[in-house]
mmCIF file of C-alpha atoms in Angstrom:
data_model
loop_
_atom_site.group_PDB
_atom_site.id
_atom_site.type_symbol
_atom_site.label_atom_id
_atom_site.label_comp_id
_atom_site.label_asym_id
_atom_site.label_seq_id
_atom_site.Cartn_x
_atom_site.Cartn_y
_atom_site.Cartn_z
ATOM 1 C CA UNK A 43 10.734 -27.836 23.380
ATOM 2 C CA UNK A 44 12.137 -24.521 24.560
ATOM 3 C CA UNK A 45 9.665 -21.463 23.577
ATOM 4 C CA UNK A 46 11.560 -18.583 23.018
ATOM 5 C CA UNK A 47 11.026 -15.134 20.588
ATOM 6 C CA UNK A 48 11.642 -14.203 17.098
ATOM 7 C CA UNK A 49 13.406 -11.348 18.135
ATOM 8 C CA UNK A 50 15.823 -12.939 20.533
ATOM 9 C CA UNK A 51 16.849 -15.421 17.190
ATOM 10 C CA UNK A 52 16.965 -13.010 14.774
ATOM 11 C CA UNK A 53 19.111 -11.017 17.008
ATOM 12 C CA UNK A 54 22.815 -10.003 14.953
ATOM 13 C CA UNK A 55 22.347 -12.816 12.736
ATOM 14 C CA UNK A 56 22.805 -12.781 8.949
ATOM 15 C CA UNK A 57 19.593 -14.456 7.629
ATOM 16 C CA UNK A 58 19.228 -15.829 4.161
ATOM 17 C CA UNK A 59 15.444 -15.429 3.930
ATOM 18 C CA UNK A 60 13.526 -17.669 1.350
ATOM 19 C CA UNK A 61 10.481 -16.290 0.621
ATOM 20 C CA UNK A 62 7.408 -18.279 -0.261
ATOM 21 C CA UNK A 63 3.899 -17.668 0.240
ATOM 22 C CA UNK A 64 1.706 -14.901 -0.522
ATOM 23 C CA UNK A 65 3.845 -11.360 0.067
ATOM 24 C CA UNK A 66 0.056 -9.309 0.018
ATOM 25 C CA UNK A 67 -0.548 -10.845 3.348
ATOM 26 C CA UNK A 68 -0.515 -9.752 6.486
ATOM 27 C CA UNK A 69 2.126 -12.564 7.823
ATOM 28 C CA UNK A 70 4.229 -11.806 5.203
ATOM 29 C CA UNK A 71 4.693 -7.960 6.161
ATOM 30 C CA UNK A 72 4.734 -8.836 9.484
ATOM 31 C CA UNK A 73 7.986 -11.616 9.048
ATOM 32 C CA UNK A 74 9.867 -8.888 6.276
ATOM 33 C CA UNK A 75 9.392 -6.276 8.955
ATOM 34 C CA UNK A 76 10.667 -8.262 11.809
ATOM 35 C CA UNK A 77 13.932 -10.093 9.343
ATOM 36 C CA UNK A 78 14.560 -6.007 8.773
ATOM 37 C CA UNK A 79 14.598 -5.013 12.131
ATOM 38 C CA UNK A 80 15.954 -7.774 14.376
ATOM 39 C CA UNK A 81 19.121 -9.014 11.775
ATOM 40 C CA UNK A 82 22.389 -7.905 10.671
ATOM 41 C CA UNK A 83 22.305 -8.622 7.685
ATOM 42 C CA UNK A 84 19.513 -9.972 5.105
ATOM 43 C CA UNK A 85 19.206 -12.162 1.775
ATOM 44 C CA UNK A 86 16.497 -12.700 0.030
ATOM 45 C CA UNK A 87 15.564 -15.131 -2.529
ATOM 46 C CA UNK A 88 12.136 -15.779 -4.291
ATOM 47 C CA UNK A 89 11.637 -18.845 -5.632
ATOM 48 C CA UNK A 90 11.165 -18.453 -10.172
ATOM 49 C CA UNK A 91 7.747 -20.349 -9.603
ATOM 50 C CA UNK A 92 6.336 -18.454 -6.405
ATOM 51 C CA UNK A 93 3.329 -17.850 -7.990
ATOM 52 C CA UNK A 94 2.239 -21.494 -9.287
ATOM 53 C CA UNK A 95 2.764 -22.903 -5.831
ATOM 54 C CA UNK A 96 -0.344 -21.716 -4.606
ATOM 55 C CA UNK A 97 -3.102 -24.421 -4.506
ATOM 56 C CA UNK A 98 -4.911 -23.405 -7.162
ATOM 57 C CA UNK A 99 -8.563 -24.871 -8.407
ATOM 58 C CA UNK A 100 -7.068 -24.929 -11.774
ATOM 59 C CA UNK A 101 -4.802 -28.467 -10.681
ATOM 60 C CA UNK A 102 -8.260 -30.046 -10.038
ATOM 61 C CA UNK A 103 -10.393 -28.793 -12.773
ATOM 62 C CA UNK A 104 -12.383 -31.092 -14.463
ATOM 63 C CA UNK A 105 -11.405 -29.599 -17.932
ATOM 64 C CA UNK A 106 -8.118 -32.652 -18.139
ATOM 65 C CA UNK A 107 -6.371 -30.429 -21.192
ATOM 66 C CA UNK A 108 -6.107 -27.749 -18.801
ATOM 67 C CA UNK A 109 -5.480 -29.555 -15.514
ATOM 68 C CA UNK A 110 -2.526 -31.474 -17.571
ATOM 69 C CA UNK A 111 -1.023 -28.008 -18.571
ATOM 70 C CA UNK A 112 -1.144 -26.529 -15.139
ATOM 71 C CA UNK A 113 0.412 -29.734 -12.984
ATOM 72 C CA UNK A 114 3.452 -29.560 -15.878
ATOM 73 C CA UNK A 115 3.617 -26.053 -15.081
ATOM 74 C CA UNK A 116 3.881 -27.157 -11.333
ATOM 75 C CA UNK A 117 6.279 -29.483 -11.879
ATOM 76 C CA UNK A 118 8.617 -27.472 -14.277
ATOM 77 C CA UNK A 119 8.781 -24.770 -11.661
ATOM 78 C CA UNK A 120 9.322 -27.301 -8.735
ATOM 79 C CA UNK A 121 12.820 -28.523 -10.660
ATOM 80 C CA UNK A 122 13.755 -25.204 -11.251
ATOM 81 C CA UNK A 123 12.999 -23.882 -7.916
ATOM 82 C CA UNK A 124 14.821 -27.018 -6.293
ATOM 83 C CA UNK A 125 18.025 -26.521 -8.756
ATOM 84 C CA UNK A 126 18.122 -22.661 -7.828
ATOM 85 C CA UNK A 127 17.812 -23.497 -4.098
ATOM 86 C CA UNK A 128 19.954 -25.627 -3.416
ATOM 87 C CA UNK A 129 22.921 -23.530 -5.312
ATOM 88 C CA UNK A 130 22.157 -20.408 -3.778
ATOM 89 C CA UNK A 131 22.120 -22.031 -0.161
ATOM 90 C CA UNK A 132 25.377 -24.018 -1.084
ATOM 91 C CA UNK A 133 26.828 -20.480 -2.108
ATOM 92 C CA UNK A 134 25.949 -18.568 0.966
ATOM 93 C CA UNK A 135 28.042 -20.266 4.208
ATOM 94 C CA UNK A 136 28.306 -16.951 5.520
ATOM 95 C CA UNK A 137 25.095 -16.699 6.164
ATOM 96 C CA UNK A 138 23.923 -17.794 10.685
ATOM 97 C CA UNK A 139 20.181 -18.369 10.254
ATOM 98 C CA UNK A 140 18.500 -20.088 6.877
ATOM 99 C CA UNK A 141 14.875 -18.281 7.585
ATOM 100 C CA UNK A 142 11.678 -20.461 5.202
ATOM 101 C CA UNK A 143 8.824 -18.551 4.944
ATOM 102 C CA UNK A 144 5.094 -20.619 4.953
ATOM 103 C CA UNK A 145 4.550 -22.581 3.159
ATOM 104 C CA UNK A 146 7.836 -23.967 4.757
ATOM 105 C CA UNK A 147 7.146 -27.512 4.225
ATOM 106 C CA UNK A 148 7.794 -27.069 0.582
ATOM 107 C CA UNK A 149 10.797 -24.452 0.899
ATOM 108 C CA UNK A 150 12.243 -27.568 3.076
ATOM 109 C CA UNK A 151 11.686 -29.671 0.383
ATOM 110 C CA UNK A 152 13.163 -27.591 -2.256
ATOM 111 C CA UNK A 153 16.081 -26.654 -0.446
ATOM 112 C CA UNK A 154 16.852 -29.887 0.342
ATOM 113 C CA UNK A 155 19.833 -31.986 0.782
ATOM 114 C CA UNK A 156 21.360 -28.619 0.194
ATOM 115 C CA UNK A 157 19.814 -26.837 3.517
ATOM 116 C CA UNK A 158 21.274 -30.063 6.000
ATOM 117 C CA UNK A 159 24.717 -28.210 5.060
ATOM 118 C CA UNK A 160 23.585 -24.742 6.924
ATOM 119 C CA UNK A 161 24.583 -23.839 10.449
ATOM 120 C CA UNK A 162 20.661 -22.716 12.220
ATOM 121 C CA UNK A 163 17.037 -23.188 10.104
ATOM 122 C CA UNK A 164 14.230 -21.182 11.068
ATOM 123 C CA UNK A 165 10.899 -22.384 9.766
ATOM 124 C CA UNK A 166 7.365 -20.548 9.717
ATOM 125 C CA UNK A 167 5.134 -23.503 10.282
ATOM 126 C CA UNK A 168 2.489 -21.472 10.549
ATOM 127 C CA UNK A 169 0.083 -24.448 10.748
ATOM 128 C CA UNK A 170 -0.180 -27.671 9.241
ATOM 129 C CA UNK A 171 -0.639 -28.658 5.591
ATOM 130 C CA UNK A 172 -2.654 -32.095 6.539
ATOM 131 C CA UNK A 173 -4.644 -29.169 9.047
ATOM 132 C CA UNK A 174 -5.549 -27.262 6.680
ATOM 133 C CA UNK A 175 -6.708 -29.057 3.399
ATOM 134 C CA UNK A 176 -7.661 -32.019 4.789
ATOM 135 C CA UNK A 177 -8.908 -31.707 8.134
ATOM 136 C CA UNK A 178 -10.257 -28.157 7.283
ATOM 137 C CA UNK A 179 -10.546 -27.923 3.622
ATOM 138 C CA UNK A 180 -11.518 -31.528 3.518
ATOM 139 C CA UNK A 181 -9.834 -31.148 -0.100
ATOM 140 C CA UNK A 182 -8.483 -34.505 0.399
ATOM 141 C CA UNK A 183 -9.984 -37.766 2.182
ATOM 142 C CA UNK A 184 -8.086 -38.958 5.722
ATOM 143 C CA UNK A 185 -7.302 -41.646 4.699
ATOM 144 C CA UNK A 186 -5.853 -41.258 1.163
ATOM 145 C CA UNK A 187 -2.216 -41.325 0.372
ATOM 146 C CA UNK A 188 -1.878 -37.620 -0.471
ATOM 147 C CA UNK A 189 -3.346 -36.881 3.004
ATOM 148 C CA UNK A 190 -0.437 -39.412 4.562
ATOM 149 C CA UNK A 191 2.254 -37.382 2.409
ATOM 150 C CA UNK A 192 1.249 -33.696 3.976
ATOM 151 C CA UNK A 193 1.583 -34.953 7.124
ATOM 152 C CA UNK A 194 4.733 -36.544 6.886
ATOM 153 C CA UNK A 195 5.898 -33.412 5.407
ATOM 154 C CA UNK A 196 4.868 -31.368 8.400
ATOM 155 C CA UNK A 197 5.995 -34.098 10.428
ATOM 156 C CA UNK A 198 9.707 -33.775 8.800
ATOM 157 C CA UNK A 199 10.022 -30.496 8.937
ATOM 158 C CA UNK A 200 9.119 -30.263 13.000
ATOM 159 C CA UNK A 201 11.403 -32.946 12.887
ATOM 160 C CA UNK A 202 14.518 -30.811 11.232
ATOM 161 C CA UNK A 203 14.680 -27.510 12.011
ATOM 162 C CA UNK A 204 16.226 -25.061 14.511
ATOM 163 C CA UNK A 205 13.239 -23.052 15.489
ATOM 164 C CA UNK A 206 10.075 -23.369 14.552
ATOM 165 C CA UNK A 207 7.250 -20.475 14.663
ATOM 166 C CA UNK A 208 3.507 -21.264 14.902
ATOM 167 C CA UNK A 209 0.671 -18.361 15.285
ATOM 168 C CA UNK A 210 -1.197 -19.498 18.376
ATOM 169 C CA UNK A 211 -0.112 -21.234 21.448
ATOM 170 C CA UNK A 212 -2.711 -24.193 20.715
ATOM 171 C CA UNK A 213 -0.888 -24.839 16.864
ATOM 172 C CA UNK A 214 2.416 -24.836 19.240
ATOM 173 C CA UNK A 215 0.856 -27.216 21.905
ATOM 174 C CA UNK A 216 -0.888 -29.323 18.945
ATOM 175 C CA UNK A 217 1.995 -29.459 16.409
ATOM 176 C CA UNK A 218 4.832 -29.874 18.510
ATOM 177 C CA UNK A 219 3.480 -33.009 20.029
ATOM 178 C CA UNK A 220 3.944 -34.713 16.657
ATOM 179 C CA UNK A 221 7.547 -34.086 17.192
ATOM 180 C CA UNK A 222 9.509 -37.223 17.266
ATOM 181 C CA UNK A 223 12.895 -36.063 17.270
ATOM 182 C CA UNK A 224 14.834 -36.494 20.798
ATOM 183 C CA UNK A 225 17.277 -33.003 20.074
ATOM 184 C CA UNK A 226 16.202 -30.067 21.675
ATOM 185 C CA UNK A 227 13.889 -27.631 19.170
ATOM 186 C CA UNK A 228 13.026 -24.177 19.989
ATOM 187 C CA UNK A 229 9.710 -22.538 19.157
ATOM 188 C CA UNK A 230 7.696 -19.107 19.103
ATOM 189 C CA UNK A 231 4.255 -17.973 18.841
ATOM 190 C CA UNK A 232 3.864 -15.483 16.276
ATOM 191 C CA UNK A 233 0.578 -13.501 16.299
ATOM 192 C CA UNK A 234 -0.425 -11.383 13.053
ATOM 193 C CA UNK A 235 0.273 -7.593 13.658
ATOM 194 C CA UNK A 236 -1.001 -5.481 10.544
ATOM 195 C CA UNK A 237 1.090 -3.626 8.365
ATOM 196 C CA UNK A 238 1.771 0.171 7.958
ATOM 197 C CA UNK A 239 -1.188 1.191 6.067
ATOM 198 C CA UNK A 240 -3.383 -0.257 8.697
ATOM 199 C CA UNK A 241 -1.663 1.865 11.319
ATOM 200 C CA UNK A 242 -1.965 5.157 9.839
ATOM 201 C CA UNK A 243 -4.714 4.882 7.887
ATOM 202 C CA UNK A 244 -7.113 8.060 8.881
ATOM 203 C CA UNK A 245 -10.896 7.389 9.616
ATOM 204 C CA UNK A 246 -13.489 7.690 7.050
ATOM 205 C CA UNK A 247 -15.834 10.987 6.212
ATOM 206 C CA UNK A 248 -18.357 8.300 4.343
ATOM 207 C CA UNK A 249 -21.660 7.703 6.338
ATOM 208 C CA UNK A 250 -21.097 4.372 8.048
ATOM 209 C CA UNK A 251 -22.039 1.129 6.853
ATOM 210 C CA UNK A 252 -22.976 -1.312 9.701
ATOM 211 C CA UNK A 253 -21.017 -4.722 8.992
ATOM 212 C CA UNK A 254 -18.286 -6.112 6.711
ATOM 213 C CA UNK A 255 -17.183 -9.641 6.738
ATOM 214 C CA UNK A 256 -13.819 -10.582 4.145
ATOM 215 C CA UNK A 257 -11.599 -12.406 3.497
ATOM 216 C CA UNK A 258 -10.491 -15.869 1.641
ATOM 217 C CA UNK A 259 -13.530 -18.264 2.119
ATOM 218 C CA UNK A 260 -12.453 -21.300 3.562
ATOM 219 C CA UNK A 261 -14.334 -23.529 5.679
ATOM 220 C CA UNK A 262 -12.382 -21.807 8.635
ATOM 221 C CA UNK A 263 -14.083 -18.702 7.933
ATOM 222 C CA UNK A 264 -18.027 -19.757 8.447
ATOM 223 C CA UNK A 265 -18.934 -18.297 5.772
ATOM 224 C CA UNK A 266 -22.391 -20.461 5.513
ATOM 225 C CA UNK A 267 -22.989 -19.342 8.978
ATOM 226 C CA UNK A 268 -22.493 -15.116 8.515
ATOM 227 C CA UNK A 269 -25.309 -15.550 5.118
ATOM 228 C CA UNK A 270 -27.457 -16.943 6.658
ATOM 229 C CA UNK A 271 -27.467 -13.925 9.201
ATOM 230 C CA UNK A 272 -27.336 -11.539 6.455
ATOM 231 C CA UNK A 273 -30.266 -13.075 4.803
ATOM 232 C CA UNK A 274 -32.451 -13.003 8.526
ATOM 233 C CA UNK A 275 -35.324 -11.041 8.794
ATOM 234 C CA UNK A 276 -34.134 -9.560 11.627
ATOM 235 C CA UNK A 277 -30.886 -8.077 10.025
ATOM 236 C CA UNK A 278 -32.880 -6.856 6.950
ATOM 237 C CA UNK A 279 -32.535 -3.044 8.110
ATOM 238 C CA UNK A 280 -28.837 -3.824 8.286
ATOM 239 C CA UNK A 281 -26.167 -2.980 5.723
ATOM 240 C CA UNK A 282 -23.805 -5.190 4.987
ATOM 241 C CA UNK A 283 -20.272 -5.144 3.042
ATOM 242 C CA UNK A 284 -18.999 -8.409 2.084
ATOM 243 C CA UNK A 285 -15.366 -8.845 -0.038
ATOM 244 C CA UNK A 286 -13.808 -12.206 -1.014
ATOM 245 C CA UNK A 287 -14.286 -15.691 -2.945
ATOM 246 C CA UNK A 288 -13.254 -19.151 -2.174
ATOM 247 C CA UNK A 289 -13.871 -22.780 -1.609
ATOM 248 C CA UNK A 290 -17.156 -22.232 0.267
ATOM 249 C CA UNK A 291 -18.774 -19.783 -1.352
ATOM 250 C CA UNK A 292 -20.828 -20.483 -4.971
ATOM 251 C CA UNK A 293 -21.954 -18.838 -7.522
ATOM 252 C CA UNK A 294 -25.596 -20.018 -6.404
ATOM 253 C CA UNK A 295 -25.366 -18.326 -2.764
ATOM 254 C CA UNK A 296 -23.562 -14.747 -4.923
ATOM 255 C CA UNK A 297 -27.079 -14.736 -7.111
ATOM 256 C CA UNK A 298 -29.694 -15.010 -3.928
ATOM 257 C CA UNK A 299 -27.115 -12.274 -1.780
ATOM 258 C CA UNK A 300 -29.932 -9.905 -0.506
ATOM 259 C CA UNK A 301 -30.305 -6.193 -1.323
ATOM 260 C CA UNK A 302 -28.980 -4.903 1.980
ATOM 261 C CA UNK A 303 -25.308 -6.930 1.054
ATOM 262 C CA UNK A 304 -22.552 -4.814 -1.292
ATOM 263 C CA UNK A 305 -20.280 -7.329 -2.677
ATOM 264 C CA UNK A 306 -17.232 -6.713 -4.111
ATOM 265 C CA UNK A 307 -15.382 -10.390 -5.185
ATOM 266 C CA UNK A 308 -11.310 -9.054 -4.765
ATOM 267 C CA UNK A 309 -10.478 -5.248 -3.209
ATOM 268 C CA UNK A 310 -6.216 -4.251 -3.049
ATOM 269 C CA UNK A 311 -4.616 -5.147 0.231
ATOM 270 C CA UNK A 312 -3.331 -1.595 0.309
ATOM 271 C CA UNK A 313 -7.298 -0.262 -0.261
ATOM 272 C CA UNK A 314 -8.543 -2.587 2.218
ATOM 273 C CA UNK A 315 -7.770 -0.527 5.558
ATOM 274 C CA UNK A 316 -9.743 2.399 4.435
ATOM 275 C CA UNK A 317 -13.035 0.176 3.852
ATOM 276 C CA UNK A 318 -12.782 -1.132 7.328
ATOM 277 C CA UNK A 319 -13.205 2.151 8.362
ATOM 278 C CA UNK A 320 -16.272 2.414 6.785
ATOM 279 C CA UNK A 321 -18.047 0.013 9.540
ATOM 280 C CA UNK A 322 -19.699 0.088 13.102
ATOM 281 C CA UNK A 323 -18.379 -3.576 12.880
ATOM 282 C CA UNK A 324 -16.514 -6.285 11.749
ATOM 283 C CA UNK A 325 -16.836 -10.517 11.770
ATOM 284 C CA UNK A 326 -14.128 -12.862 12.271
ATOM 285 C CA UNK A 327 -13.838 -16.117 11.692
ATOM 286 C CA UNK A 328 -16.916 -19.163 12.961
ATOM 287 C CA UNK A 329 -15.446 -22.264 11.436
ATOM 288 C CA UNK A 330 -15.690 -25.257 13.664
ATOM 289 C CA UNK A 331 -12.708 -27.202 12.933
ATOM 290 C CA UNK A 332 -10.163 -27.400 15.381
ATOM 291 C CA UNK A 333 -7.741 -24.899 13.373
ATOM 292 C CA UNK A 334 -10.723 -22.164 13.272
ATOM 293 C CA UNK A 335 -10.589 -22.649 17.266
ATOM 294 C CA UNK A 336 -6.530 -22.281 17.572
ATOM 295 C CA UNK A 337 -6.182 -19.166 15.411
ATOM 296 C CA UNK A 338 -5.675 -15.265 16.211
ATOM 297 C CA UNK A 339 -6.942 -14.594 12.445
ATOM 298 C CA UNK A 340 -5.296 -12.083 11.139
ATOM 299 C CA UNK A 341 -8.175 -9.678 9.310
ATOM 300 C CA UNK A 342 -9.700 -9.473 13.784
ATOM 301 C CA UNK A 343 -6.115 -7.936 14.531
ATOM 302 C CA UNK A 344 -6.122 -5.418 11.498
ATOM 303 C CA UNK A 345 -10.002 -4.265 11.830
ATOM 304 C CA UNK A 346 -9.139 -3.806 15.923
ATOM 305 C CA UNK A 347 -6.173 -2.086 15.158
ATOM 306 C CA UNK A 348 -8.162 0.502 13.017
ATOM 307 C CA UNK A 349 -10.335 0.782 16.065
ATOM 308 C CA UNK A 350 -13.299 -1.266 14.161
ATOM 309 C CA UNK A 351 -14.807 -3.795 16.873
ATOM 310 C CA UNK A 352 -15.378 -7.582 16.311
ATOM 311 C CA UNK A 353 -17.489 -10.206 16.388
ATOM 312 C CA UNK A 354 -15.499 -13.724 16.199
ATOM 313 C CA UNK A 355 -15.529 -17.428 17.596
ATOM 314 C CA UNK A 356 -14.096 -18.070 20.670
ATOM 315 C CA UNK A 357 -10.812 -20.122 20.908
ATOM 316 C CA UNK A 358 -7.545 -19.422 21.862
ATOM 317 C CA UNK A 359 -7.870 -15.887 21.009
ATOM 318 C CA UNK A 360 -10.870 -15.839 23.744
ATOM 319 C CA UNK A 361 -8.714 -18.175 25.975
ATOM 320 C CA UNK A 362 -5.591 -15.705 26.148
ATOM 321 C CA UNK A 363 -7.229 -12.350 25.394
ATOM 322 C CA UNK A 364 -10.059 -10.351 27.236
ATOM 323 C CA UNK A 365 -10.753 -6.169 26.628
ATOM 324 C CA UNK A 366 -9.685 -5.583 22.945
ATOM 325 C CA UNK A 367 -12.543 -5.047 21.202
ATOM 326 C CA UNK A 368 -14.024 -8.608 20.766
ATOM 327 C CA UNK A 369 -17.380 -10.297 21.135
ATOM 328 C CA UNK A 370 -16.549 -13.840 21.678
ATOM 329 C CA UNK A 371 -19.679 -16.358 20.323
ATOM 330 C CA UNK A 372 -20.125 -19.791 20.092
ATOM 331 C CA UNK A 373 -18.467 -21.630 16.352
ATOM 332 C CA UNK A 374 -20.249 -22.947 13.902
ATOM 333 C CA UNK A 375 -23.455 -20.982 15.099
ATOM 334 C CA UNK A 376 -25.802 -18.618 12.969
ATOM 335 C CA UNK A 377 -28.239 -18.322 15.821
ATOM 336 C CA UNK A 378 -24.865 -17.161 18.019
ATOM 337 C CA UNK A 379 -23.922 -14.630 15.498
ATOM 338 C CA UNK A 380 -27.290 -13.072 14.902
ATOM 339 C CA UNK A 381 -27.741 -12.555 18.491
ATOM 340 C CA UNK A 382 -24.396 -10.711 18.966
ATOM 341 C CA UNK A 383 -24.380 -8.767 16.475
ATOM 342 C CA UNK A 384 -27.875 -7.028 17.109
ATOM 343 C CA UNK A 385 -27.190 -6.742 20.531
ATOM 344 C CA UNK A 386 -23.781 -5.358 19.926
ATOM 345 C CA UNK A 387 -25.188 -2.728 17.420
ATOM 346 C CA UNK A 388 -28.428 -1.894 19.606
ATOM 347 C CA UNK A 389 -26.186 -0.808 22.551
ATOM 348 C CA UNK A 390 -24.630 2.621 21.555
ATOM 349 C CA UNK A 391 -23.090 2.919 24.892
ATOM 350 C CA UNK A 392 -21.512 -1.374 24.681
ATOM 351 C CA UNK A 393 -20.484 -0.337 21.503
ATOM 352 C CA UNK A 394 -18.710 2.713 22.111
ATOM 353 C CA UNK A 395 -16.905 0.572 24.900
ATOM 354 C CA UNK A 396 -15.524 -1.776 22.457
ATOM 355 C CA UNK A 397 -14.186 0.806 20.577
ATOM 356 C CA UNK A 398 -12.536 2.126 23.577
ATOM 357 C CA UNK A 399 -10.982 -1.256 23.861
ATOM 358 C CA UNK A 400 -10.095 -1.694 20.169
ATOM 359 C CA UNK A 401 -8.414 1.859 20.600
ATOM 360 C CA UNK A 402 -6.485 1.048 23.339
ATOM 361 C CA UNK A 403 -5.257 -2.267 21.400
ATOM 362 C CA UNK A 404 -4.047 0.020 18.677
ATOM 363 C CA UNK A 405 -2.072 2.320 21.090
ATOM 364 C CA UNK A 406 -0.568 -0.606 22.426
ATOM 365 C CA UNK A 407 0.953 -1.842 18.917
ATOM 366 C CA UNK A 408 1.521 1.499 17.785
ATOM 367 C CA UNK A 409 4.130 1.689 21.411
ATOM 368 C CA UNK A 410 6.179 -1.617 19.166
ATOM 369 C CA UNK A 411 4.663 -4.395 21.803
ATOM 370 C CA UNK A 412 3.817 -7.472 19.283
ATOM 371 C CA UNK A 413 0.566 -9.067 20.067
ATOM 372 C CA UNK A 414 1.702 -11.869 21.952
ATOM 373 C CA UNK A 415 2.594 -9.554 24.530
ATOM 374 C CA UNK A 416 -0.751 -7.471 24.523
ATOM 375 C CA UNK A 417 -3.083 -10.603 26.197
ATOM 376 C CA UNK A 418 -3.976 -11.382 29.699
ATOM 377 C CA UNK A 419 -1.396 -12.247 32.571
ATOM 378 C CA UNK A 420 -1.801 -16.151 31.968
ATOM 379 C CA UNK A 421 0.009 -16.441 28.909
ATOM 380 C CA UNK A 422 2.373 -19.107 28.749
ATOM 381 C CA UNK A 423 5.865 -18.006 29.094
#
């Protein structure tokens, strides 16, 4: 497998750009702005049922009425989707690059036989379905048949495209070993960089808070691990801002949140930057699964980019970066965290270092370098 850039592919190309996924994300501003740039010309196409693809908790309620109602939903979109699809990439040969945004697995599917037609596919793998909701999730058991399908699905889409884009160099390593195909395939590592607003976003006139910890929580995230620090003694005098819902965290652990946490359960993408700036200091991600280890996570790269140091788990982000505004701990450790982040916010003078760092980071993307090309000299070619 030949590793190559985004920007060296998208380069003169018309790209007919199917866009799945979540467009408030970080990924997703990042791909638009780089399709924009980098090609000649640019299609887009959203899929009619976009917004029912999303796993929702709804398709496994217990309530069977409404569980019934939402998988026909599914389903109805999923023909329509795959009818559309395959017309509209039948009807555009002049098109050089078919581009399928993440979840790409499933654009593959619904483009399909249509897409085998098409000169060059470009795939966001992102990382792997079976990786995340089974292996991560655990939303699904090993050994079960749906966990057999989602990896042959990521397996046939490494297996058929042009070019395939991961967001860490382990995901590339890990992935592309379950490659079976004997043709040539190129890839790229794609590392989050934020959008606009997190740029130019000017600092806060608020009195500080001292932490926040967001986003969607997963078991990647640690979430179990970052309450249990809020709720230590020895963080009592700390104030904490935590935003976000999810798979790991209950209604139970909302109700017992101590006084010194603000919770808010959903804040606008667009809003989000200038709450950042309302912190001494951010946390990353603790999970201990092997895809909480391989990821650059993409709420580390916004909060250093608005000069806001981290704390996170070490991993491939600690493996190919040093001096950007990160305290690298231990995964899957409360005791790890706690000890960080008191001795992080105790040293005025370690802190104000970090922020030198995070600053610096910041310039760096602000001069157009893309992440992958702001880490130490070993990084793999």
């Amino acid at each position: 497998m030949r590793s190559t850039s985004l920007r060296e592919v998208l380069a003169g190309q018309k790209v007919f750009w199917v866009q799945f996924g979540d467009g408030n994300h970080s990924r997703s501003f990042q791909i638009e702005r780089q399709l924009a740039k980098h090609s000649e010309k640019l299609t887009t196409i959203t899929p009619l049922g976009k917004s029912h693809y999303q796993l929702s908790t709804v398709v496994f309620s217990k309530r069977r009425l409404r569980r019934v109602l939402e998988i026909t939903r599914l389903f109805g979109s999923l023909i329509a989707d795959w009818v559309l699809l395959n017309y509209r990439v039948l009807s555009a040969p002049k098109s050089n690059i078919f581009f399928l945004s993440h979840p790409s697995q499933l654009a593959f599917l619904l483009c399909f036989p249509a897409i085998y037609f098409r000169k060059r596919i470009v795939a966001d793998f992102y990382t792997g379905l079976h990786d995340t909701l089974v292996l991560d999730r655990a939303m699904f058991r090993e050994n079960s048949l749906t966990a057999s399908f989602l990896l042959a699905l990521d397996k046939l889409l490494l297996n058929h495209t042009d070019v395939v884009l991961f967001d860490s160099f382990s995901n590339q390593r890990h992935f592309t070993s379950l490659a079976s195909t004997k043709t040539e395939i190129e890839s790229a590592v794609l590392y989050p960089t934020p959008p606009e607003f997190f740029l130019k976003t000017s600092k806060s006139q608020r009195e500080k808070r001292d932490v926040i910890f967001y986003g969607k929580f997963s078991p990647l995230q640690g979430v179990e691990h970052v309450l249990e620090v809020m709720s230590a003694e020895s963080c009592r005098h700390l104030e904490f801002t935590l935003i976000g819902s999810g798979q790991t965290f209950t209604q139970g652990q909302l109700s017992n949140l101590p006084e010194n946490v603000h919770y808010l359960p959903w804040l606008d993408y667009e809003e989000l930057a200038g709450v950042v700036t309302e912190h001494r200091l951010a946390l990353g991600v603790f999970g201990a699964s092997r895809k909480a280890k391989a990821v650059f996570p993409n709420k580390v790269v916004e909060c250093l980019s608005l000069g806001v140091p981290v704390i996170t788990g070490k991993g491939d982000i600690s493996t190919f970066f040093d001096a950007i505004g990160c305290v690298f701990v231990e995964n899957n450790s409360s005791a790890a965290i706690e000890h960080a982040l008191l001795d992080t916010l105790g040293d005025r003078k370690g802190l104000d270092r970090l922020r030198r760092e995070a600053g610096t980071f910041r310039e760096r993307l602000l001069s157009g370098l893309q992440v992958d090309e702001l880490g130490k000299n070993s990084l793999p070619d």
